[in-house]
Short mmCIF file of C-alpha atoms and ligand atoms in Angstrom, two decimals:
data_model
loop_
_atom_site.label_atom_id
_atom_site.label_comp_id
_atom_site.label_asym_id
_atom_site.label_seq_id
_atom_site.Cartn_x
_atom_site.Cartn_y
_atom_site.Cartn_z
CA UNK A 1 44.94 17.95 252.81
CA UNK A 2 44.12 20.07 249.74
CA UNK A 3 43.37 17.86 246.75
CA UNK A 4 46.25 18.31 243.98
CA UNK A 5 44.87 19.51 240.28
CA UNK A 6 45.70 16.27 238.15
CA UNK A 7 47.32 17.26 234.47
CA UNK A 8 44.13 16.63 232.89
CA UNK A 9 42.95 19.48 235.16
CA UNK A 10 46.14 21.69 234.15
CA UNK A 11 44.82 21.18 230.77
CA UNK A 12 41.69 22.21 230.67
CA UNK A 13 42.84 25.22 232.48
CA UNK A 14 45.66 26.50 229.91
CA UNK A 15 43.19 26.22 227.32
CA UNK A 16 41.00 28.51 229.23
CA UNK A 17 43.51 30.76 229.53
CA UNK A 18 44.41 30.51 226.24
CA UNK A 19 41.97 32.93 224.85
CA UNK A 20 40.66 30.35 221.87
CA UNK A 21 43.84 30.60 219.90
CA UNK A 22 43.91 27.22 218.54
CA UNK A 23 47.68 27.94 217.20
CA UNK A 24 48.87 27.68 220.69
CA UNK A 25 46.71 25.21 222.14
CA UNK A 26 47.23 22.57 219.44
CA UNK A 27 51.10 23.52 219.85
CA UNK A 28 51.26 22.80 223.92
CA UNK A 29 48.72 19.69 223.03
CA UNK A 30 51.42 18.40 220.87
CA UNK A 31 54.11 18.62 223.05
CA UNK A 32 52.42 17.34 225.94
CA UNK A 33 51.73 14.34 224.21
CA UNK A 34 55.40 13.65 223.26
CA UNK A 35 56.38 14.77 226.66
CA UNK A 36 54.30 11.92 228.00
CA UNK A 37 55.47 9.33 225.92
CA UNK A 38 58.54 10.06 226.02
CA UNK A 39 58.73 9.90 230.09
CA UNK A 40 56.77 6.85 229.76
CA UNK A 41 59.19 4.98 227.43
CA UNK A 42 62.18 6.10 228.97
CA UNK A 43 60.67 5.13 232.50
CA UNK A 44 60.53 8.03 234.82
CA UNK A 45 59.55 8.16 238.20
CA UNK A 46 55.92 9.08 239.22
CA UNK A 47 56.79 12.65 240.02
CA UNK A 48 59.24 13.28 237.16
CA UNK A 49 56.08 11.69 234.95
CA UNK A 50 53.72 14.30 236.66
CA UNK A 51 56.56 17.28 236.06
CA UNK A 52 57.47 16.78 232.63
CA UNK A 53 53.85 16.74 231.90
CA UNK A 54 53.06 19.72 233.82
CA UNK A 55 55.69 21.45 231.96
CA UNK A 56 54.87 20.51 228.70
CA UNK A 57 51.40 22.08 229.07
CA UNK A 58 52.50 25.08 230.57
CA UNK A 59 55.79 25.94 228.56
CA UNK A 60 54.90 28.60 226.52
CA UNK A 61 51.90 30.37 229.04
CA UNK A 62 53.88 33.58 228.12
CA UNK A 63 53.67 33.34 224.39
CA UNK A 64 50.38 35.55 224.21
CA UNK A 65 52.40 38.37 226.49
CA UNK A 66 55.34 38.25 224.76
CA UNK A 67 53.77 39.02 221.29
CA UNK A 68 52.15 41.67 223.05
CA UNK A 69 54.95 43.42 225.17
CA UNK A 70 57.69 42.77 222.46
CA UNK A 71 56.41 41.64 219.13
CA UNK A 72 58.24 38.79 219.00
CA UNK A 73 58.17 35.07 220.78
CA UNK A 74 61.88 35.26 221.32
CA UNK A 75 62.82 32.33 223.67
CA UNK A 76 64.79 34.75 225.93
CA UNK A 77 61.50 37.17 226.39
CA UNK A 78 59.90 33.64 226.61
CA UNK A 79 62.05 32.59 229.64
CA UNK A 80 61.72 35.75 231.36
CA UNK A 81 58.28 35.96 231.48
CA UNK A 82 57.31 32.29 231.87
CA UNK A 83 58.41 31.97 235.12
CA UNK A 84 55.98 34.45 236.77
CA UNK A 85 53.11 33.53 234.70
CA UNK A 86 53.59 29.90 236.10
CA UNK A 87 53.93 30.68 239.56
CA UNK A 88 50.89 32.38 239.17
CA UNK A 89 48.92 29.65 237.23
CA UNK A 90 50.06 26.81 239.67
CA UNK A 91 49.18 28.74 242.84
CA UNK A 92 46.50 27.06 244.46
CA UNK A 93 46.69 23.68 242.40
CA UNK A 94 48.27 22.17 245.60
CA UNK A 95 51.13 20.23 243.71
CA UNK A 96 54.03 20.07 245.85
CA UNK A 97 56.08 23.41 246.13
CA UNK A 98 59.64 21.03 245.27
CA UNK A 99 57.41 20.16 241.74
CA UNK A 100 56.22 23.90 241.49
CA UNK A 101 59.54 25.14 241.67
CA UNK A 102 60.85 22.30 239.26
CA UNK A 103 58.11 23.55 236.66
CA UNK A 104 58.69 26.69 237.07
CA UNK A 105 62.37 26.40 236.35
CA UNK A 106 61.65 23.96 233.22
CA UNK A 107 59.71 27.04 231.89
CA UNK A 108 61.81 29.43 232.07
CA UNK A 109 65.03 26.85 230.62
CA UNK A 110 62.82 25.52 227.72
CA UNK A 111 65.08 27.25 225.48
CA UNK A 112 68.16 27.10 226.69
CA UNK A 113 70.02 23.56 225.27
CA UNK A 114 73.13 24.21 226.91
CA UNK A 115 73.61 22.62 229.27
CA UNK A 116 70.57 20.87 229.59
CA UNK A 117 70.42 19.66 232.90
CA UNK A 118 68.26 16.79 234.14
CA UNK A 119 65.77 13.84 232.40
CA UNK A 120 63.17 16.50 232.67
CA UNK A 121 64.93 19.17 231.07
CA UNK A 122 65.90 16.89 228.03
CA UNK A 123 62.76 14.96 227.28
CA UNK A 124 61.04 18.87 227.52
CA UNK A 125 63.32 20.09 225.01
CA UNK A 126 62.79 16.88 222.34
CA UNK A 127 58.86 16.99 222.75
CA UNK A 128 59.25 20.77 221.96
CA UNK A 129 61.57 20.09 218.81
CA UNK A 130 59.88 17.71 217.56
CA UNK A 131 56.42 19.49 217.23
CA UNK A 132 58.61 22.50 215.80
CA UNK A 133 60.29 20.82 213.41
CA UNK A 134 56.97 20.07 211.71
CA UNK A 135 55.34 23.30 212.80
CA UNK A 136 58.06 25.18 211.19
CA UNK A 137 59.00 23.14 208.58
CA UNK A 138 62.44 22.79 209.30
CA UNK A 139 65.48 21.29 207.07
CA UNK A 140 66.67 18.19 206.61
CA UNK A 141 70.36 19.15 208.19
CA UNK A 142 68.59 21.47 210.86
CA UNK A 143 67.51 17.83 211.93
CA UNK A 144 70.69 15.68 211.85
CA UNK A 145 72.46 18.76 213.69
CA UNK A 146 69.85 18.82 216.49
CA UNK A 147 69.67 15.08 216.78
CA UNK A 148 73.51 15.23 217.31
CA UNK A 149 73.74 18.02 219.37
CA UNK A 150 70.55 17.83 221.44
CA UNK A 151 68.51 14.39 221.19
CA UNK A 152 69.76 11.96 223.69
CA UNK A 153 66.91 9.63 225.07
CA UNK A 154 66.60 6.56 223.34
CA UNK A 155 62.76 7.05 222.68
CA UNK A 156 63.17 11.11 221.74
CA UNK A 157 65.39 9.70 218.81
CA UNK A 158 63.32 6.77 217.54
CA UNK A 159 60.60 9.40 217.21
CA UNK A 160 62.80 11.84 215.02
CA UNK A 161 64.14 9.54 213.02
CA UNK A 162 60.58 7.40 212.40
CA UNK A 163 59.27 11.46 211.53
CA UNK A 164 61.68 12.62 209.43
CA UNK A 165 64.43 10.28 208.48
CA UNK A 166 62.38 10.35 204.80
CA UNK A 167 63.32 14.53 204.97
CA UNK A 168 67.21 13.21 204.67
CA UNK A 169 67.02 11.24 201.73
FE1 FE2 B 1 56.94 25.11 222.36
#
């Protein structure tokens, strides 16, 4: 059987790929590492662990294209494109084709918040927000409305609140 690429692997390989643009690769790095702990805490299985992970490294591969093609980073151009440009990168890892698709689908959902639909999905979307929310510098009530309307594991909120709560006072 055809050995399967660990994350660490994945890694290594979206920063190739990523053309030296340490913007992006500190982003995904970020994210990744929220992804994990987050999954951890919250107790995942294995292969939810593995796919989250996987996800979170990959999720915006079609950043670099969409600046190109539209000027813009969009999260709908950002969908659209994503989901090729992962098939593409996980061909040949030998993951499973169930968590290939399941990747593949994250990507091309990490912006959509409504409905969110599955642990994956969720703990996806808090890593990204909260590397955004200090990336972009974002408000105080931006915050408190996204922990209301999107944060739901127990672990994804600790994390917000331990980051920012000081933004609210
Ligand atoms: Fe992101």
């Amino acid at each position: 059987m055809k050995k399967e690429m660990t994350i660490s692997e994945l890694v290594v390989k979206m920063i190739e790929a990523s053309g030296g643009n340490l913007h992006d690769i500190r982003h995904f790095m970020k994210v990744y590492a929220f992804a994990k702990t987050i999954a951890e805490c919250e107790g995942v299985s294995p292969n939810e662990q593995r796919t989250i992970e996987a996800a979170a490294v990959l999720h915006d591969i079609a950043c670099p294209l969409c600046r190109e093609k539209y000027g813009s980073t969009n999260g709908k151009y950002q969908e659209l494109e994503g989901t090729g440009l992962t098939e593409a990168f996980l061909e040949g890892s030998g993951l499973p084709e169930e968590m290939i698709s399941r990747i593949i689908w994250l990507v091309g959902h990490h912006h959509t918040i409504a409905p969110v639909e599955g642990i994956d999905h969720q703990i996806l979307l808090e890593a990204d927000y909260l590397v955004n929310a200090d990336e972009s510098g974002y408000s105080a009530e931006n915050i408190l409305n996204t922990e209301k309307k999107l944060f739901r594991t127990r672990t994804g909120t600790a994390l917000l609140k331990s980051m920012y709560e000081s933004k609210e006072k």
